[in-house]
Amino acid sequence: MTEPLVTVLIPAYNRADYLGATVESVQRQTETNWRCIVIDDHSEDNTREVGLRYVAGDDRISILTLPENRGLGQALNAGLEEVRTPYFVILDSDDWFSDHTISACLTEMSRHTDDVSLVCGNAAIWEEMEDGSLVRRGTQFGQAFADQYEFFMYGPNLVPRFLRTSTVRDVGGFEVDPLTQGRMFEDKLLLLKLIHISRFAYVNDELYHIRIHKTNMTKPETRDKFIEIKRYIYTRMLKEWGDEYEVEFFIHPEGWLDVKALKPKAKRPD
């Protein structure tokens, strides 16, 4: 078998109930030549033990156990240090891939030059009921973007995040921000950095499955912190991009901060 082109990174914290289904969706891939690293962020449940069961039965899978809980951004950076493939893709430990996700992303990436750093697609949204059953609630559509400002205005988080390893390393990986130390919005901050220096590609296909459940990070109890970090990141990135626009925010009916408009700043006289 040739060397794999992609590594799947699965950051996990207290996800023993979901991790098995997540890993098995990787094992079902039509593209079988991959690596998978489960990053156990010092879980307090038996997430590590669940991961080890899959490691024992599949030599494509490994587990990286962190000595203390570091949060998503730092966990992903630890995983990124272990990536030896040209591409890697992030799979949240409570979500799952469609069977052809890796194949579709590799095919799309092969169509582009090195200035494309990310491939994304569409996602099915599933809500977990009290009895554990899943009810489909809709579809999240990805897209390609004409420029960085169009991406800035786009609200949802792109999935899957199939990334070019070298470009991610060029922008410093997942940043440890001063407000949450990389525990929130680490993925959006990375993508805002990437879209400034590269392009994103889009596959109009259902490649990802999002599970909504009671222990999601994006829940009402964490809303204020998400609003704070999003406001900080978005305001900062506009300044880093040349400080040409001022952002107008609004609170979404569900209580989340979103971007309403970008207003050009008056040019200063020479």
mmCIF file of C-alpha atoms in Angstrom:
data_model
loop_
_atom_site.group_PDB
_atom_site.id
_atom_site.type_symbol
_atom_site.label_atom_id
_atom_site.label_comp_id
_atom_site.label_asym_id
_atom_site.label_seq_id
_atom_site.Cartn_x
_atom_site.Cartn_y
_atom_site.Cartn_z
ATOM 1 C CA MET A 1 0.000 0.000 0.000
ATOM 2 C CA THR A 2 1.277 3.489 -0.845
ATOM 3 C CA GLU A 3 1.731 6.120 1.813
ATOM 4 C CA PRO A 4 -1.629 7.700 2.778
ATOM 5 C CA LEU A 5 -2.383 11.237 1.668
ATOM 6 C CA VAL A 6 -4.694 12.187 4.533
ATOM 7 C CA THR A 7 -4.858 11.988 8.305
ATOM 8 C CA VAL A 8 -8.163 12.210 10.160
ATOM 9 C CA LEU A 9 -7.869 14.156 13.422
ATOM 10 C CA ILE A 10 -10.583 13.406 15.998
ATOM 11 C CA PRO A 11 -10.234 15.633 19.090
ATOM 12 C CA ALA A 12 -12.259 14.121 21.926
ATOM 13 C CA TYR A 13 -13.136 15.158 25.456
ATOM 14 C CA ASN A 14 -15.637 13.052 27.403
ATOM 15 C CA ARG A 15 -17.072 11.542 24.228
ATOM 16 C CA ALA A 16 -17.125 7.849 25.161
ATOM 17 C CA ASP A 17 -20.777 7.594 24.124
ATOM 18 C CA TYR A 18 -20.155 8.895 20.598
ATOM 19 C CA LEU A 19 -16.539 8.142 19.711
ATOM 20 C CA GLY A 20 -17.196 4.617 18.469
ATOM 21 C CA ALA A 21 -19.699 5.739 15.826
ATOM 22 C CA THR A 22 -17.336 8.533 14.789
ATOM 23 C CA VAL A 23 -14.332 6.244 14.312
ATOM 24 C CA GLU A 24 -16.430 3.603 12.540
ATOM 25 C CA SER A 25 -17.494 6.202 9.970
ATOM 26 C CA VAL A 26 -13.791 6.594 9.148
ATOM 27 C CA GLN A 27 -13.371 2.829 8.879
ATOM 28 C CA ARG A 28 -16.278 2.684 6.397
ATOM 29 C CA GLN A 29 -14.583 5.047 3.960
ATOM 30 C CA THR A 30 -14.433 3.938 0.329
ATOM 31 C CA GLU A 31 -10.895 5.364 0.362
ATOM 32 C CA THR A 32 -9.129 2.944 2.681
ATOM 33 C CA ASN A 33 -5.629 4.418 2.678
ATOM 34 C CA TRP A 34 -5.656 6.916 5.553
ATOM 35 C CA ARG A 35 -4.322 7.523 9.034
ATOM 36 C CA CYS A 36 -6.534 8.445 11.968
ATOM 37 C CA ILE A 37 -5.421 10.029 15.233
ATOM 38 C CA VAL A 38 -7.843 10.197 18.156
ATOM 39 C CA ILE A 39 -6.710 13.017 20.458
ATOM 40 C CA ASP A 40 -7.964 12.334 23.973
ATOM 41 C CA ASP A 41 -7.952 15.730 25.691
ATOM 42 C CA HIS A 42 -7.545 14.207 29.177
ATOM 43 C CA SER A 43 -11.134 12.955 29.334
ATOM 44 C CA GLU A 44 -12.758 12.173 32.661
ATOM 45 C CA ASP A 45 -14.796 9.289 31.249
ATOM 46 C CA ASN A 46 -13.592 6.201 29.341
ATOM 47 C CA THR A 47 -13.040 7.988 26.013
ATOM 48 C CA ARG A 48 -9.438 6.747 25.966
ATOM 49 C CA GLU A 49 -10.490 3.139 26.538
ATOM 50 C CA VAL A 50 -12.999 3.340 23.683
ATOM 51 C CA GLY A 51 -10.298 4.725 21.408
ATOM 52 C CA LEU A 52 -7.838 2.023 22.407
ATOM 53 C CA ARG A 53 -10.291 -0.693 21.368
ATOM 54 C CA TYR A 54 -10.167 0.636 17.809
ATOM 55 C CA VAL A 55 -6.391 1.066 17.929
ATOM 56 C CA ALA A 56 -6.046 -2.606 18.858
ATOM 57 C CA GLY A 57 -8.053 -3.729 15.836
ATOM 58 C CA ASP A 58 -6.856 -1.325 13.139
ATOM 59 C CA ASP A 59 -3.235 -0.312 12.654
ATOM 60 C CA ARG A 60 -4.311 2.798 10.719
ATOM 61 C CA ILE A 61 -5.644 4.262 13.973
ATOM 62 C CA SER A 62 -3.612 5.684 16.863
ATOM 63 C CA ILE A 63 -4.470 7.571 20.028
ATOM 64 C CA LEU A 64 -2.731 10.598 21.465
ATOM 65 C CA THR A 65 -3.512 11.141 25.148
ATOM 66 C CA LEU A 66 -2.828 14.621 26.537
ATOM 67 C CA PRO A 67 -1.499 14.878 30.115
ATOM 68 C CA GLU A 68 -4.002 17.602 31.021
ATOM 69 C CA ASN A 69 -7.120 19.107 29.459
ATOM 70 C CA ARG A 70 -6.030 21.782 26.967
ATOM 71 C CA GLY A 71 -9.144 22.560 24.928
ATOM 72 C CA LEU A 72 -9.840 22.084 21.243
ATOM 73 C CA GLY A 73 -7.241 24.396 19.761
ATOM 74 C CA GLN A 74 -4.314 23.021 21.718
ATOM 75 C CA ALA A 75 -5.544 19.438 21.265
ATOM 76 C CA LEU A 76 -5.649 19.957 17.504
ATOM 77 C CA ASN A 77 -2.166 21.494 17.555
ATOM 78 C CA ALA A 78 -0.908 18.409 19.372
ATOM 79 C CA GLY A 79 -2.510 16.274 16.665
ATOM 80 C CA LEU A 80 -1.115 18.473 13.899
ATOM 81 C CA GLU A 81 2.400 17.832 15.191
ATOM 82 C CA GLU A 82 1.836 14.127 14.457
ATOM 83 C CA VAL A 83 0.497 14.610 10.912
ATOM 84 C CA ARG A 84 2.870 13.287 8.225
ATOM 85 C CA THR A 85 0.465 13.464 5.283
ATOM 86 C CA PRO A 86 -0.100 16.277 2.747
ATOM 87 C CA TYR A 87 -3.681 16.729 3.972
ATOM 88 C CA PHE A 88 -5.627 16.307 7.165
ATOM 89 C CA VAL A 89 -9.321 16.504 7.949
ATOM 90 C CA ILE A 90 -11.012 17.336 11.251
ATOM 91 C CA LEU A 91 -13.863 15.140 12.449
ATOM 92 C CA ASP A 92 -15.615 16.207 15.639
ATOM 93 C CA SER A 93 -15.952 13.308 18.062
ATOM 94 C CA ASP A 94 -19.762 13.449 18.133
ATOM 95 C CA ASP A 95 -20.224 13.720 14.342
ATOM 96 C CA TRP A 96 -19.556 11.330 11.466
ATOM 97 C CA PHE A 97 -18.520 11.163 7.810
ATOM 98 C CA SER A 98 -20.461 9.914 4.822
ATOM 99 C CA ASP A 99 -18.827 6.794 3.373
ATOM 100 C CA HIS A 100 -17.235 8.647 0.444
ATOM 101 C CA THR A 101 -16.090 11.796 2.264
ATOM 102 C CA ILE A 102 -12.336 11.260 2.093
ATOM 103 C CA SER A 103 -12.469 10.084 -1.519
ATOM 104 C CA ALA A 104 -14.552 13.096 -2.591
ATOM 105 C CA CYS A 105 -12.258 15.552 -0.815
ATOM 106 C CA LEU A 106 -9.096 14.006 -2.234
ATOM 107 C CA THR A 107 -10.571 14.091 -5.743
ATOM 108 C CA GLU A 108 -11.552 17.736 -5.390
ATOM 109 C CA MET A 109 -8.204 18.752 -3.933
ATOM 110 C CA SER A 110 -6.400 17.027 -6.824
ATOM 111 C CA ARG A 111 -8.221 19.319 -9.265
ATOM 112 C CA HIS A 112 -6.603 22.437 -7.816
ATOM 113 C CA THR A 113 -3.186 23.987 -7.412
ATOM 114 C CA ASP A 114 -1.470 24.563 -4.086
ATOM 115 C CA ASP A 115 -3.309 27.845 -3.526
ATOM 116 C CA VAL A 116 -6.389 25.871 -2.428
ATOM 117 C CA SER A 117 -6.028 25.093 1.276
ATOM 118 C CA LEU A 118 -9.451 23.667 2.129
ATOM 119 C CA VAL A 119 -12.209 21.486 0.688
ATOM 120 C CA CYS A 120 -15.673 21.551 2.239
ATOM 121 C CA GLY A 121 -19.114 20.178 1.373
ATOM 122 C CA ASN A 122 -22.657 19.944 2.703
ATOM 123 C CA ALA A 123 -23.799 18.464 6.010
ATOM 124 C CA ALA A 124 -26.898 16.689 7.263
ATOM 125 C CA ILE A 125 -28.054 18.000 10.646
ATOM 126 C CA TRP A 126 -29.372 15.408 13.103
ATOM 127 C CA GLU A 127 -30.967 16.001 16.505
ATOM 128 C CA GLU A 128 -30.572 13.336 19.156
ATOM 129 C CA MET A 129 -33.799 12.520 20.981
ATOM 130 C CA GLU A 130 -34.177 11.425 24.609
ATOM 131 C CA ASP A 131 -34.283 7.770 23.552
ATOM 132 C CA GLY A 132 -31.055 8.118 21.554
ATOM 133 C CA SER A 133 -32.733 8.101 18.150
ATOM 134 C CA LEU A 134 -31.733 10.685 15.551
ATOM 135 C CA VAL A 135 -34.150 12.958 13.697
ATOM 136 C CA ARG A 136 -32.960 14.836 10.636
ATOM 137 C CA ARG A 137 -33.455 18.586 11.004
ATOM 138 C CA GLY A 138 -32.093 19.883 7.725
ATOM 139 C CA THR A 139 -29.038 20.468 5.585
ATOM 140 C CA GLN A 140 -26.178 22.894 6.016
ATOM 141 C CA PHE A 141 -24.805 23.969 2.652
ATOM 142 C CA GLY A 142 -21.175 24.917 2.210
ATOM 143 C CA GLN A 143 -19.834 27.001 -0.636
ATOM 144 C CA ALA A 144 -16.733 28.381 -2.271
ATOM 145 C CA PHE A 145 -16.016 32.072 -1.764
ATOM 146 C CA ALA A 146 -15.132 34.863 -4.157
ATOM 147 C CA ASP A 147 -12.864 36.517 -1.573
ATOM 148 C CA GLN A 148 -12.091 36.702 2.129
ATOM 149 C CA TYR A 149 -14.897 39.147 2.841
ATOM 150 C CA GLU A 150 -17.551 36.848 1.420
ATOM 151 C CA PHE A 151 -16.285 34.157 3.795
ATOM 152 C CA PHE A 152 -16.288 36.707 6.626
ATOM 153 C CA MET A 153 -20.029 37.198 6.066
ATOM 154 C CA TYR A 154 -20.748 33.450 5.986
ATOM 155 C CA GLY A 155 -22.139 32.266 9.316
ATOM 156 C CA PRO A 156 -21.979 28.443 9.579
ATOM 157 C CA ASN A 157 -18.830 26.482 10.278
ATOM 158 C CA LEU A 158 -17.558 24.771 7.128
ATOM 159 C CA VAL A 159 -17.589 20.966 7.203
ATOM 160 C CA PRO A 160 -15.777 18.831 6.533
ATOM 161 C CA ARG A 161 -12.630 20.852 7.056
ATOM 162 C CA PHE A 162 -10.285 18.988 4.708
ATOM 163 C CA LEU A 163 -7.054 20.963 4.916
ATOM 164 C CA ARG A 164 -3.693 21.261 3.207
ATOM 165 C CA THR A 165 -1.190 20.553 5.975
ATOM 166 C CA SER A 166 1.580 22.844 4.719
ATOM 167 C CA THR A 167 -0.698 25.897 4.476
ATOM 168 C CA VAL A 168 -2.091 25.350 7.951
ATOM 169 C CA ARG A 169 1.460 25.207 9.272
ATOM 170 C CA ASP A 170 2.334 28.350 7.310
ATOM 171 C CA VAL A 171 -0.260 30.340 9.315
ATOM 172 C CA GLY A 172 0.863 28.873 12.637
ATOM 173 C CA GLY A 173 -1.715 26.159 13.154
ATOM 174 C CA PHE A 174 -4.490 26.622 15.693
ATOM 175 C CA GLU A 175 -3.932 29.810 17.653
ATOM 176 C CA VAL A 176 -4.153 29.976 21.434
ATOM 177 C CA ASP A 177 -6.155 33.203 21.714
ATOM 178 C CA PRO A 178 -5.961 35.407 24.857
ATOM 179 C CA LEU A 179 -9.658 35.036 25.748
ATOM 180 C CA THR A 180 -10.238 31.275 25.673
ATOM 181 C CA GLN A 181 -6.711 29.916 25.100
ATOM 182 C CA GLY A 182 -7.956 28.216 21.938
ATOM 183 C CA ARG A 183 -10.964 26.525 23.552
ATOM 184 C CA MET A 184 -13.562 28.270 21.377
ATOM 185 C CA PHE A 185 -13.708 29.437 17.755
ATOM 186 C CA GLU A 186 -10.258 27.962 17.095
ATOM 187 C CA ASP A 187 -11.445 26.567 13.759
ATOM 188 C CA LYS A 188 -13.001 29.810 12.517
ATOM 189 C CA LEU A 189 -9.885 31.781 13.429
ATOM 190 C CA LEU A 190 -7.757 29.317 11.461
ATOM 191 C CA LEU A 191 -10.021 29.556 8.416
ATOM 192 C CA LEU A 192 -10.018 33.362 8.532
ATOM 193 C CA LYS A 193 -6.226 33.232 8.394
ATOM 194 C CA LEU A 194 -6.262 30.700 5.560
ATOM 195 C CA ILE A 195 -8.783 32.542 3.362
ATOM 196 C CA HIS A 196 -6.517 35.595 3.507
ATOM 197 C CA ILE A 197 -3.674 33.754 1.760
ATOM 198 C CA SER A 198 -5.427 30.961 -0.161
ATOM 199 C CA ARG A 199 -8.679 29.740 -1.691
ATOM 200 C CA PHE A 200 -11.371 27.273 -0.557
ATOM 201 C CA ALA A 201 -12.975 24.628 -2.781
ATOM 202 C CA TYR A 202 -16.492 23.207 -2.421
ATOM 203 C CA VAL A 203 -18.068 19.852 -3.253
ATOM 204 C CA ASN A 204 -21.845 20.048 -3.650
ATOM 205 C CA ASP A 205 -22.415 16.740 -1.901
ATOM 206 C CA GLU A 206 -23.429 15.560 1.547
ATOM 207 C CA LEU A 207 -20.086 14.706 3.119
ATOM 208 C CA TYR A 208 -20.650 15.295 6.831
ATOM 209 C CA HIS A 209 -23.196 14.606 9.572
ATOM 210 C CA ILE A 210 -23.670 16.989 12.507
ATOM 211 C CA ARG A 211 -25.148 15.607 15.729
ATOM 212 C CA ILE A 212 -27.061 18.044 17.945
ATOM 213 C CA HIS A 213 -27.262 16.868 21.551
ATOM 214 C CA LYS A 214 -27.309 18.153 25.127
ATOM 215 C CA THR A 215 -23.545 18.229 25.590
ATOM 216 C CA ASN A 216 -22.618 20.202 22.455
ATOM 217 C CA MET A 217 -20.154 23.017 23.171
ATOM 218 C CA THR A 218 -22.397 25.510 21.364
ATOM 219 C CA LYS A 219 -25.172 25.610 23.947
ATOM 220 C CA PRO A 220 -26.953 28.524 25.716
ATOM 221 C CA GLU A 221 -24.683 28.308 28.770
ATOM 222 C CA THR A 222 -21.622 29.139 26.676
ATOM 223 C CA ARG A 223 -23.322 31.738 24.475
ATOM 224 C CA ASP A 224 -21.850 34.818 26.164
ATOM 225 C CA LYS A 225 -18.301 33.506 25.841
ATOM 226 C CA PHE A 226 -18.866 32.608 22.178
ATOM 227 C CA ILE A 227 -20.172 36.105 21.521
ATOM 228 C CA GLU A 228 -17.143 37.631 23.222
ATOM 229 C CA ILE A 229 -14.580 35.569 21.330
ATOM 230 C CA LYS A 230 -16.329 35.988 17.974
ATOM 231 C CA ARG A 231 -16.468 39.761 18.372
ATOM 232 C CA TYR A 232 -12.777 39.808 19.286
ATOM 233 C CA ILE A 233 -11.661 37.573 16.409
ATOM 234 C CA TYR A 234 -13.717 39.260 13.712
ATOM 235 C CA THR A 235 -12.730 42.775 14.729
ATOM 236 C CA ARG A 236 -9.075 41.758 14.918
ATOM 237 C CA MET A 237 -9.027 40.014 11.533
ATOM 238 C CA LEU A 238 -10.474 43.040 9.724
ATOM 239 C CA LYS A 239 -7.627 45.124 11.115
ATOM 240 C CA GLU A 240 -5.073 42.525 10.043
ATOM 241 C CA TRP A 241 -6.584 42.474 6.549
ATOM 242 C CA GLY A 242 -5.888 46.172 6.072
ATOM 243 C CA ASP A 243 -8.477 47.861 8.299
ATOM 244 C CA GLU A 244 -10.621 48.837 5.308
ATOM 245 C CA TYR A 245 -14.000 47.872 6.808
ATOM 246 C CA GLU A 246 -15.949 48.244 10.019
ATOM 247 C CA VAL A 247 -18.134 45.318 11.004
ATOM 248 C CA GLU A 248 -21.759 45.734 12.062
ATOM 249 C CA PHE A 249 -22.885 42.885 14.301
ATOM 250 C CA PHE A 250 -26.359 41.743 15.267
ATOM 251 C CA ILE A 251 -27.786 39.137 17.606
ATOM 252 C CA HIS A 252 -29.414 36.257 15.734
ATOM 253 C CA PRO A 253 -32.985 35.345 16.866
ATOM 254 C CA GLU A 254 -31.498 32.244 18.526
ATOM 255 C CA GLY A 255 -29.201 34.470 20.588
ATOM 256 C CA TRP A 256 -25.910 34.132 18.689
ATOM 257 C CA LEU A 257 -23.743 36.962 17.397
ATOM 258 C CA ASP A 258 -23.625 37.303 13.619
ATOM 259 C CA VAL A 259 -22.365 39.737 11.005
ATOM 260 C CA LYS A 260 -24.964 42.067 9.509
ATOM 261 C CA ALA A 261 -22.792 44.194 7.246
ATOM 262 C CA LEU A 262 -19.330 45.422 6.432
ATOM 263 C CA LYS A 263 -19.072 49.169 6.074
ATOM 264 C CA PRO A 264 -16.108 50.681 4.185
ATOM 265 C CA LYS A 265 -14.077 53.036 6.330
ATOM 266 C CA ALA A 266 -13.514 56.551 5.093
ATOM 267 C CA LYS A 267 -10.098 56.792 3.464
ATOM 268 C CA ARG A 268 -7.662 59.020 5.283
ATOM 269 C CA PRO A 269 -6.232 61.887 3.252
ATOM 270 C CA ASP A 270 -2.630 61.432 2.169
#
